[in-house]
Short mmCIF file of C-alpha atoms and ligand atoms in Angstrom, two decimals:
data_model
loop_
_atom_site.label_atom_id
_atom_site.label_comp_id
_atom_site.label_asym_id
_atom_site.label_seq_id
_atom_site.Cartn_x
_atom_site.Cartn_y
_atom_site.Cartn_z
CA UNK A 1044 81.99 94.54 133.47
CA UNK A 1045 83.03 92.19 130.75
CA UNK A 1046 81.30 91.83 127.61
CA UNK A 1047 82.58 88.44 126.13
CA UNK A 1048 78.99 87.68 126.73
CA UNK A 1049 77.23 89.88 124.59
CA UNK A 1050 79.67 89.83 121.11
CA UNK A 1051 78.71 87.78 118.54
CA UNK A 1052 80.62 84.91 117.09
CA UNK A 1053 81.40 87.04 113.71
CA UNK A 1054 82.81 90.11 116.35
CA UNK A 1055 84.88 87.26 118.50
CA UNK A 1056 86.32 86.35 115.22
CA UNK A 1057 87.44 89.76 114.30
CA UNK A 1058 90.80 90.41 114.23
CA UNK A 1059 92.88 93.83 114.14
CA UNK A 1060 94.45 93.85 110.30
CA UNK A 1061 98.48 93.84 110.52
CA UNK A 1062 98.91 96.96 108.61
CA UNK A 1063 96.77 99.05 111.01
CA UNK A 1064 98.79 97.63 113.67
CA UNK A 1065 102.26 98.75 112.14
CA UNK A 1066 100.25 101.47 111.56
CA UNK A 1067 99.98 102.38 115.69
CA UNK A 1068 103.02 101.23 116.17
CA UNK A 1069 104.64 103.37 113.55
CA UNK A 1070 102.75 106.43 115.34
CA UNK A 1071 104.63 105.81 118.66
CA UNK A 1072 107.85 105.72 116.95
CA UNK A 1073 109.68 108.60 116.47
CA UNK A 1074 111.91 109.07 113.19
CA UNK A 1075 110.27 105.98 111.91
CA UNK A 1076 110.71 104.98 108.74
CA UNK A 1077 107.72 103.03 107.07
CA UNK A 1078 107.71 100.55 104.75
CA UNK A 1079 104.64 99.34 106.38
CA UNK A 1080 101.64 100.74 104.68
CA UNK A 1081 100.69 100.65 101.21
CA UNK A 1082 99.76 104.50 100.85
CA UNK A 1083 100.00 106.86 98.09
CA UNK A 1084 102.42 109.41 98.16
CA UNK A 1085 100.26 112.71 99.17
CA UNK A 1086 102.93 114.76 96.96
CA UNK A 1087 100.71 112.80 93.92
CA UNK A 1088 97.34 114.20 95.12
CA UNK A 1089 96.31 117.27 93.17
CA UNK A 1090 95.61 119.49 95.73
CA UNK A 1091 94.96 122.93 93.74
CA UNK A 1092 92.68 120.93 91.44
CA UNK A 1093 90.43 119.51 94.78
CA UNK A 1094 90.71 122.85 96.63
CA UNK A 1095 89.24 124.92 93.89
CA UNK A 1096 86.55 122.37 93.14
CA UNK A 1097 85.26 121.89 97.08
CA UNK A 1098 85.44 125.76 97.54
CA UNK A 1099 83.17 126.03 94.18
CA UNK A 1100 80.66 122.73 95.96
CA UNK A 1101 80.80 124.46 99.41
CA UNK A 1102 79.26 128.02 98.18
CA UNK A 1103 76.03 126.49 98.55
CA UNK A 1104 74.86 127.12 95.55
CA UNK A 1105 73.82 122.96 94.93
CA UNK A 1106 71.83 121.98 98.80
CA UNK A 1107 72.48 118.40 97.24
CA UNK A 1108 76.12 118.59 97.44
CA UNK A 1109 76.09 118.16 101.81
CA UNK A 1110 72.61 116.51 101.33
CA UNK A 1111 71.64 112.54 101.59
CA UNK A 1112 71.73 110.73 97.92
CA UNK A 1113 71.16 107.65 96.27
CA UNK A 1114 72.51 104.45 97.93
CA UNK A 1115 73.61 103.49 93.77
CA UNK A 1116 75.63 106.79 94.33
CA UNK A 1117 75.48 110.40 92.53
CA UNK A 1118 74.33 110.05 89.05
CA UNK A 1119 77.27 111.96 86.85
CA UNK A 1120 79.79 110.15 88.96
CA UNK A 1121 78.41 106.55 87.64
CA UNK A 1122 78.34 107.65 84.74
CA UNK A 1123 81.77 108.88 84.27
CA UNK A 1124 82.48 105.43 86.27
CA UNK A 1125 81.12 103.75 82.91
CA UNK A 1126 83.42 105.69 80.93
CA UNK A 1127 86.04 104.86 83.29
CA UNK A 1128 85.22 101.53 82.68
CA UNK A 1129 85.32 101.29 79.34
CA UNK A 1130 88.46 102.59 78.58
CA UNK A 1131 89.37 99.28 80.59
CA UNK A 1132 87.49 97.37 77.88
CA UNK A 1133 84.40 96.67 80.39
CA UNK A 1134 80.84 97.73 78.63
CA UNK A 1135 78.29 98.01 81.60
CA UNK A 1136 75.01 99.36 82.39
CA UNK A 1137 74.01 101.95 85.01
CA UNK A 1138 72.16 99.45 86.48
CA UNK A 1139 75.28 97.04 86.69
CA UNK A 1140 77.47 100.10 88.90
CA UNK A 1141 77.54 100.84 92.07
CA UNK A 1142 79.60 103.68 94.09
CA UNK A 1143 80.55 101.73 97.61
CA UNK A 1144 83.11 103.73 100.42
CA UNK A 1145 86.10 102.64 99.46
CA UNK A 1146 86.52 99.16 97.97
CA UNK A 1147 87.04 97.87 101.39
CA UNK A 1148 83.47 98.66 101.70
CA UNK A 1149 83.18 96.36 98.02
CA UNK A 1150 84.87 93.81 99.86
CA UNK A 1151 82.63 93.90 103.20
CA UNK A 1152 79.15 93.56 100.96
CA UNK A 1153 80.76 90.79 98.98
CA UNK A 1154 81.01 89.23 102.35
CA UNK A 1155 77.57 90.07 103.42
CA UNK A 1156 75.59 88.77 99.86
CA UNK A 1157 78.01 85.89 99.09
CA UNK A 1158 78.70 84.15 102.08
CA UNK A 1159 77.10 81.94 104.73
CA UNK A 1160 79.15 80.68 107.89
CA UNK A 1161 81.27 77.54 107.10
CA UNK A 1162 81.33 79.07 103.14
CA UNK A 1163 84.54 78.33 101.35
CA UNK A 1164 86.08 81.70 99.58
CA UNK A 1165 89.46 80.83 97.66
CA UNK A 1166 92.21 83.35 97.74
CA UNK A 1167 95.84 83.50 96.23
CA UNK A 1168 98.34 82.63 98.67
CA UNK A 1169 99.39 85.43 99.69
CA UNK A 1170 96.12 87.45 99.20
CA UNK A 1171 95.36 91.14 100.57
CA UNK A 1172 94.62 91.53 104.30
CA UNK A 1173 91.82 93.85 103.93
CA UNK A 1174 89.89 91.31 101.96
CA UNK A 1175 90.97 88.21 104.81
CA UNK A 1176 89.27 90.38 107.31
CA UNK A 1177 85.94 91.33 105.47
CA UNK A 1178 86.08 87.38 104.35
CA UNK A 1179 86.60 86.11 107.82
CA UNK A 1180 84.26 88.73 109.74
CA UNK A 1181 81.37 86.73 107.24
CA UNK A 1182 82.69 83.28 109.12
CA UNK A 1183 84.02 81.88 105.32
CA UNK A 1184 86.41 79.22 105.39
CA UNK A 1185 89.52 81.06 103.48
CA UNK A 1186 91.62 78.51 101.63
CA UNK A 1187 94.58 79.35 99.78
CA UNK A 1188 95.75 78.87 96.18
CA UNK A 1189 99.85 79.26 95.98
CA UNK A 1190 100.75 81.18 92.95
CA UNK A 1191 103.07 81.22 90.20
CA UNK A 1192 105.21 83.64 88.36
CA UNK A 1193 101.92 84.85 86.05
CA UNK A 1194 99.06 84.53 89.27
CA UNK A 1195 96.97 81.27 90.65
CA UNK A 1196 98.17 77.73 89.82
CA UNK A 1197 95.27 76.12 87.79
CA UNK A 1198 96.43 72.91 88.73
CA UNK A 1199 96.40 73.74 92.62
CA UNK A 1200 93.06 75.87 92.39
CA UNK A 1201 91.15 72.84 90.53
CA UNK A 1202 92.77 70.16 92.66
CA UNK A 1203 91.43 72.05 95.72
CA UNK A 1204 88.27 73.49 94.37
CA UNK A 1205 87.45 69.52 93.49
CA UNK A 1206 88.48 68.17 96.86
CA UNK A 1207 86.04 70.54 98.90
CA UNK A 1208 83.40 69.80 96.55
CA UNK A 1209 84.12 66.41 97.58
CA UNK A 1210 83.79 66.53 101.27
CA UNK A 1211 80.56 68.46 100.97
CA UNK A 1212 82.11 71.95 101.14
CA UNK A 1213 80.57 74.83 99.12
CA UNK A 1214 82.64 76.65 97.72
CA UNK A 1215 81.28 80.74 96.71
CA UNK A 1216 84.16 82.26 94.98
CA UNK A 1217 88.01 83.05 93.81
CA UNK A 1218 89.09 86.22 95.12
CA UNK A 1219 91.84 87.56 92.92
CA UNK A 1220 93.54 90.91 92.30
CA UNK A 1221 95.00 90.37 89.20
CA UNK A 1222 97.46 93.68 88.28
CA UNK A 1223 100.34 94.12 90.54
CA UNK A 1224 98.74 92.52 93.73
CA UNK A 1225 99.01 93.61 96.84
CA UNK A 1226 100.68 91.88 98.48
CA UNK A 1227 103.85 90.35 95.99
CA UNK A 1228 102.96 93.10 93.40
CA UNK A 1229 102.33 89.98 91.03
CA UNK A 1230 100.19 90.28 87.35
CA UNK A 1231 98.60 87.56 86.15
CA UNK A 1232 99.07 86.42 82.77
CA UNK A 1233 96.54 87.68 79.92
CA UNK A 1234 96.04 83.38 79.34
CA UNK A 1235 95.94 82.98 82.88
CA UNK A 1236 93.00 85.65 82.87
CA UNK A 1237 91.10 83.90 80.33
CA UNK A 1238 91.80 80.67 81.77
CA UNK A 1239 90.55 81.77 85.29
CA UNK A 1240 87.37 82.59 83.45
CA UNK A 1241 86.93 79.56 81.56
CA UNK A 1242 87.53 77.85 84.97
CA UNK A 1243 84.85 79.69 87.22
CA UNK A 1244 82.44 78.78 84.87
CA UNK A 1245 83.37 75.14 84.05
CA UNK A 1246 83.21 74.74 87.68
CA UNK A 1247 80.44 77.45 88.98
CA UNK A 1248 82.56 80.00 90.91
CA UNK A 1249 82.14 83.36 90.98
CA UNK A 1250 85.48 85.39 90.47
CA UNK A 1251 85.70 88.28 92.45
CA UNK A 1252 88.45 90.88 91.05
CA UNK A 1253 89.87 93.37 93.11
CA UNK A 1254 91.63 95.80 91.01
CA UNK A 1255 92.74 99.55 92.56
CA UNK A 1256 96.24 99.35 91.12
CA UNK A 1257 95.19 98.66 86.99
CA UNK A 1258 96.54 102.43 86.36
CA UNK A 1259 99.47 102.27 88.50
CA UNK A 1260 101.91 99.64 86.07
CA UNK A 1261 105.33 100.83 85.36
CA UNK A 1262 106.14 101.32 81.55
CA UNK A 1263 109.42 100.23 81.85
CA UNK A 1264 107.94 96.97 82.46
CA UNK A 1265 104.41 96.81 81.71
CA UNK A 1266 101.93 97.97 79.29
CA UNK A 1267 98.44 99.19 79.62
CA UNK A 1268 97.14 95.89 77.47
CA UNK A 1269 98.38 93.75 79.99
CA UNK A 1270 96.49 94.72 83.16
CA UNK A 1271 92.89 94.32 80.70
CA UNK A 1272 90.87 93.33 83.24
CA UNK A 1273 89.12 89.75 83.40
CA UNK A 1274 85.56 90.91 83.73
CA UNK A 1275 86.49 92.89 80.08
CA UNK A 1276 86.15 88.87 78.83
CA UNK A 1277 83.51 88.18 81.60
CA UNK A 1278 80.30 87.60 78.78
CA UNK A 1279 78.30 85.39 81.48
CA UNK A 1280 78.10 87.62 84.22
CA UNK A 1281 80.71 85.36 86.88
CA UNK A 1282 82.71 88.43 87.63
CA UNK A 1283 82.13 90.93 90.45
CA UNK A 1284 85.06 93.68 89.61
CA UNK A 1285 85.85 96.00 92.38
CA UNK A 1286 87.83 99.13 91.88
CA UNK A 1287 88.80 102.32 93.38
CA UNK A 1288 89.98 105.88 92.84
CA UNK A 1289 92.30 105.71 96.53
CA UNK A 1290 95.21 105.36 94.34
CA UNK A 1291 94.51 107.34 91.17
CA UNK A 1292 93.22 110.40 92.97
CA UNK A 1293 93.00 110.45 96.80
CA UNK A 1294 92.31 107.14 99.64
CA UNK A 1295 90.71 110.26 101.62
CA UNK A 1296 87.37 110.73 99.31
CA UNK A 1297 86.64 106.96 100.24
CA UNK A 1298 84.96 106.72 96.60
CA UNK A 1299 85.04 103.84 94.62
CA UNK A 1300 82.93 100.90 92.65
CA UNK A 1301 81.36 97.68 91.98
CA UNK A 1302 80.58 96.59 88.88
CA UNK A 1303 78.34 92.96 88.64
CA UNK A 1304 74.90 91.89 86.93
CA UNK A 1305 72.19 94.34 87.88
CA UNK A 1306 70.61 91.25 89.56
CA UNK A 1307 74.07 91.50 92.04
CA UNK A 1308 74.07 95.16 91.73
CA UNK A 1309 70.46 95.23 93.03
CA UNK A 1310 71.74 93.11 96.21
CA UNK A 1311 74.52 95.26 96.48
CA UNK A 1312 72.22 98.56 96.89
CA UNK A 1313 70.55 96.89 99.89
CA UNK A 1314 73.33 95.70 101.80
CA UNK A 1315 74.65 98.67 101.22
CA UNK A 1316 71.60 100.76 102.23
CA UNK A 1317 72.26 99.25 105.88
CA UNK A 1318 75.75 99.80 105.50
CA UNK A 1319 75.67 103.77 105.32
CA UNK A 1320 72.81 104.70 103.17
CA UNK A 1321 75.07 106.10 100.61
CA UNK A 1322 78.68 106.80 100.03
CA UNK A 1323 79.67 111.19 100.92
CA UNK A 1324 77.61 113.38 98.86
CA UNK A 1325 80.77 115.80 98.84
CA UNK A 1326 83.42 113.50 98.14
CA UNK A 1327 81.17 111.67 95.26
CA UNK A 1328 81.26 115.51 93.56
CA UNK A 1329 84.74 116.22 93.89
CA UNK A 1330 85.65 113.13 92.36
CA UNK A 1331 83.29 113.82 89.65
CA UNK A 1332 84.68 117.40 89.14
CA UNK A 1333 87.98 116.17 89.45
CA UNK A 1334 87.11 113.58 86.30
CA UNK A 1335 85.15 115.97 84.29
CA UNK A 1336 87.98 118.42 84.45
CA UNK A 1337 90.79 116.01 83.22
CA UNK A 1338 92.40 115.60 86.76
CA UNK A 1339 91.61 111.75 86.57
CA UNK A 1340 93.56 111.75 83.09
CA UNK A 1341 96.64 113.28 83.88
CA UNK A 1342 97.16 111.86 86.80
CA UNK A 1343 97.73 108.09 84.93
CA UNK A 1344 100.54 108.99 83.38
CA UNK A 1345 102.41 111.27 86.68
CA UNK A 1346 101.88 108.39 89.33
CA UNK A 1347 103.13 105.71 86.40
CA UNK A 1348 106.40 107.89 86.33
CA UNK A 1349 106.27 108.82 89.95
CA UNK A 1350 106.14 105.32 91.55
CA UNK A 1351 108.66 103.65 89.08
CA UNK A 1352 110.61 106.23 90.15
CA UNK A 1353 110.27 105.09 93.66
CA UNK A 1354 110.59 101.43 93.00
CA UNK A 1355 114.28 102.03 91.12
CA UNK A 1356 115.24 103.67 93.77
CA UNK A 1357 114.27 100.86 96.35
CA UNK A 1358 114.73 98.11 93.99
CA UNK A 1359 118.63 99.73 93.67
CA UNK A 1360 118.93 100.35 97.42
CA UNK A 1361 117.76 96.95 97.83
CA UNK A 1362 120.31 95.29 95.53
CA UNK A 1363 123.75 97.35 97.29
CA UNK A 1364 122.24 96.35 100.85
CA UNK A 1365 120.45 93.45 100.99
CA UNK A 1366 121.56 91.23 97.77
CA UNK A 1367 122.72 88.33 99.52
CA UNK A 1368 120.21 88.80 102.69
CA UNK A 1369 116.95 88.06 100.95
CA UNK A 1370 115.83 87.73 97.93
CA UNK A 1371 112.49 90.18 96.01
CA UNK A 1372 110.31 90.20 93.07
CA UNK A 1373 110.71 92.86 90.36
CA UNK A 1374 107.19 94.14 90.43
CA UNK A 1375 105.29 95.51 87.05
CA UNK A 1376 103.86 97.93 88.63
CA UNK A 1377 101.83 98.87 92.35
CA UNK A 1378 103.46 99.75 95.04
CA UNK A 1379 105.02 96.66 96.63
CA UNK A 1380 108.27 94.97 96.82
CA UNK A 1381 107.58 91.31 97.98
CA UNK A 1382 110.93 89.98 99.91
CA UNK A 1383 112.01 86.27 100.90
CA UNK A 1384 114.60 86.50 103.99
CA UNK A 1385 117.47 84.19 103.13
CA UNK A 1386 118.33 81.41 105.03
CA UNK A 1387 114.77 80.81 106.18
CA UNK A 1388 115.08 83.25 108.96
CA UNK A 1389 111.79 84.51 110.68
CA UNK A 1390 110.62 87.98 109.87
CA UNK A 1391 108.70 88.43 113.07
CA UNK A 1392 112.19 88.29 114.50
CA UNK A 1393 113.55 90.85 111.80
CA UNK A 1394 110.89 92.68 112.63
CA UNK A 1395 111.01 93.27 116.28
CA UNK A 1396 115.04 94.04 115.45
CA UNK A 1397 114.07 96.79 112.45
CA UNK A 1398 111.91 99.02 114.48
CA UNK A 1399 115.05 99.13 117.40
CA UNK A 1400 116.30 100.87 114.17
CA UNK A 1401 113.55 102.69 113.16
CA UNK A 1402 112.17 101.25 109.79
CA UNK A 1403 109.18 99.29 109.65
CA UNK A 1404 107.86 96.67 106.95
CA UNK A 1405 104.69 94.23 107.34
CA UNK A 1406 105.46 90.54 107.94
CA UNK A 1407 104.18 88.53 104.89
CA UNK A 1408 102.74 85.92 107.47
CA UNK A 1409 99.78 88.56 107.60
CA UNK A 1410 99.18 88.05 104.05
CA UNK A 1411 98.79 84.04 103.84
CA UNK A 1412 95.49 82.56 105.01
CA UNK A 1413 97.58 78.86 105.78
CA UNK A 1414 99.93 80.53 108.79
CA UNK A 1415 102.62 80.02 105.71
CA UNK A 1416 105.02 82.78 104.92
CA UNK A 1417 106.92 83.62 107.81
CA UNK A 1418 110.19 84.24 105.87
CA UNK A 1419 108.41 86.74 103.65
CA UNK A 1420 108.03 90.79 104.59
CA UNK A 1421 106.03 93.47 102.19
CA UNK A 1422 108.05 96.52 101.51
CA UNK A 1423 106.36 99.46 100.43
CA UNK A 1424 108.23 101.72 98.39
CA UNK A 1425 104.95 104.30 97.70
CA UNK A 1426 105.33 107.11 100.77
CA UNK A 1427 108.97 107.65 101.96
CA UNK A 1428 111.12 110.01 99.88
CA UNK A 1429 113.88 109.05 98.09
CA UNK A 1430 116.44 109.64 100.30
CA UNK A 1431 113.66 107.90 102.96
CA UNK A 1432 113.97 104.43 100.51
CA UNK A 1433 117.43 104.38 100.74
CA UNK A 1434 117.94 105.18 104.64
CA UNK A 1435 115.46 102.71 105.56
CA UNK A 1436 116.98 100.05 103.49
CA UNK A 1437 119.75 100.85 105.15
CA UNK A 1438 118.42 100.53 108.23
CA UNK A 1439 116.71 97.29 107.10
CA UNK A 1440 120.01 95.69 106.41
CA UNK A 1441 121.55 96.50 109.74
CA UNK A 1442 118.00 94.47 111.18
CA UNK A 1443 118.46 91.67 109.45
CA UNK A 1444 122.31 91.24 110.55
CA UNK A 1445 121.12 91.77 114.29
CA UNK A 1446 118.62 89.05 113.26
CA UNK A 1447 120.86 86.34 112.01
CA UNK A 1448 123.12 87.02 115.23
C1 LIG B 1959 93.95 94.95 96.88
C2 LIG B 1959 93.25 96.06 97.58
N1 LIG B 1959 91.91 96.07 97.59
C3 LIG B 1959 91.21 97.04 98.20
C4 LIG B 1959 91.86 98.08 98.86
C5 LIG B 1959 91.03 99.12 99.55
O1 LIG B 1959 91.01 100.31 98.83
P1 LIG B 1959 90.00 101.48 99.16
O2 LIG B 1959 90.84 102.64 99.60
O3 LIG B 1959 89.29 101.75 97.87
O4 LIG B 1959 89.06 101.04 100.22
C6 LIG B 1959 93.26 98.11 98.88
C7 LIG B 1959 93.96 99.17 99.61
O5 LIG B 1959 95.15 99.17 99.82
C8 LIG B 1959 93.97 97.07 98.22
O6 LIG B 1959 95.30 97.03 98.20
#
């Protein structure tokens, strides 16, 4: 039986993610080493800290903590989420947070309140492949804004924001993720922030701001005040701010947040209610624990040392191996390395080439809405060990050569 038939047009548009796929690929490879997904390191997670907490939720003691809960999510957690918050600089209401499964799940219910098929979404060029897919499952139109050295060109985003007003196109909302993007590891510009703002309201976008890796800049290079988040300056209510404790504390406890108008908010809790009801009772209390015991705050300042760490150790492998085979950003923090191949050679090619020699990387072609890119690649430097970083760059180099051949 075939079933072409019976899917929808949103499930014939679906489309596996790029990063999953390395991700299956990676699994049938032995001695593989990955460059390919953007994970944390699990030697960051505190383990002691989560252990002794779920043993003290699993006695029993609180029926609530395996039980059903609010669809807004448990109570202490967003409250802590406020305090969270405003150590960003972002004053909220209870009513204007909501706890969603990871922020992929954020980026799925944007989809489902913001968009109607044929909808125009702007994105950077490159933008994040988990937010293409929720984005293109709704049937938007995704068109791209190229970036410069501090985020979005202004220039390009009005131009083309103006031209598909133009031809009758409606255009929802600028997706952007602002510190240390994912993919090219890119921060926008504290201007460019309040210029982005200034824009979505001259011109009646909504800005949606994806922002899991605020925590995660390198101080050798960054400093807290520049990752302030837009929706800190956001005093109309145009910015939906998504963000996520996957890379401050653990992906595993899929807990994370919205934070938008309660009007939004309230739209939010009934998608969501049809979504899954509520986000895991247990993983919504560990998390709390985790913040009311201090985990959440001394884990800023290990993963800031950790993954600099990581990225000099890349960034230096990178420079011995590969200086005059491509050229990469110097990111400010995050977990990505964003590479250009030199010579305009095709990294589909490299690709097939580097996993003969066991590393893997994701092709930045994935990344760009426009089929643009295909000299780009996304090197993670979050996972593999040191000695992991500089093997696989290694490895890496003797790809490309093969590739040029
Ligand atoms: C930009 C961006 N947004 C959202 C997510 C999803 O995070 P979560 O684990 O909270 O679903 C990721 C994960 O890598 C990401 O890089």
């Amino acid at each position: 039986m075939t079933y072409e038939r019976f899917f929808s047009r949103g499930a014939d548009a679906m489309r596996e993610s790029a990063i999953r796929k390395m991700g299956g690929v990676a699994a049938r490879v032995p001695d593989l080493i990955s460059f390919a997904a953007g994970y944390p390191d699990p030697t960051t997670f505190p383990w002691d800290a989560f252990r002794e907490i779920a043993a003290e939720l699993l006695t029993g003691r609180d029926p609530h903590a395996l039980q059903y809960g609010a669809t807004r999510g448990y109570r202490p957690l967003v409250e802590d989420i406020g305090e969270v918050l405003a150590t960003h600089g972002i004053t909220s209401t209870f009513e204007e947070r909501l706890v969603t499964t990871g922020s992929q799940q954020g980026l799925d219910l944007v989809a489902r309140l913001f968009i109607d098929p044929g909808d125009v979404v702007l994105v950077e060029l490159p933008t994040y492949t988990g937010a293409i897919s929720a984005f293109r499952n709704a049937q938007a139109e995704m068109v791209g804004v190229r970036q410069e050295a501090d985020g979005v060109d202004l220039a390009a985003l009005d131009e083309t924001c103006t031209r598909l007003r133009a031809a009758g196109r409606r255009v929802k909302f600028l997706y952007v993720v602002p510190n240390f993007q994912n993919p090219t590891g890119l921060l926008i510009g504290l201007d460019k922030r309040r210029a982005l703002l200034e824009w979505s309201e001259r011109r009646d976008v909504l800005l949606v701001e994806d922002d899991p890796y605020g925590e995660l800049y390198f101080p050798d290079r960054a400093s807290r005040g520049e990752t302030r988040p837009i929706k800190a300056d956001d005093t109309t209510g145009r910015v939906v701010y998504l963000s996520s404790f996957s890379k401050t504390l653990a992906p595993g406890f899929r807990v994370a947040w919205v934070v938008a108008p309660a009007e939004v908010i309230a739209k939010f809790d009934l998608a969501k209610q049809a979504a899954d009801i509520c986000a895991g009772a247990l993983d919504q209390r560990v998390i709390h624990q985790a913040i009311h015991r201090g985990v959440l705050k001394n884990q800023g300042e290990r993963l800031r040392a950790h993954y600099q760490h990581k990225r000099r150790v890349m960034e230096s492998a990178v420079d011995e191996q590969l200086a005059t085979q491509l050229q990469s950003t110097a990111p400010r923090g995050g977990f990505f390395l964003w590479a250009t191949l030199a010579g305009q050679l095709d990294a589909e090619q490299v690709l097939a080439r580097a996993l003969e020699a066991k590393v893997s990387f994701v092709i930045g072609s994935a990344f760009y809405v426009d089929g643009s890119g295909r000299d780009t690649l996304r090197l993670s430097f979050s996972q593999p060990s040191d000695a992991e970083l500089v093997e696989g760059v290694k490895r890496l180099a003797r790809a490309i050569e093969m590739a040029r051949r």
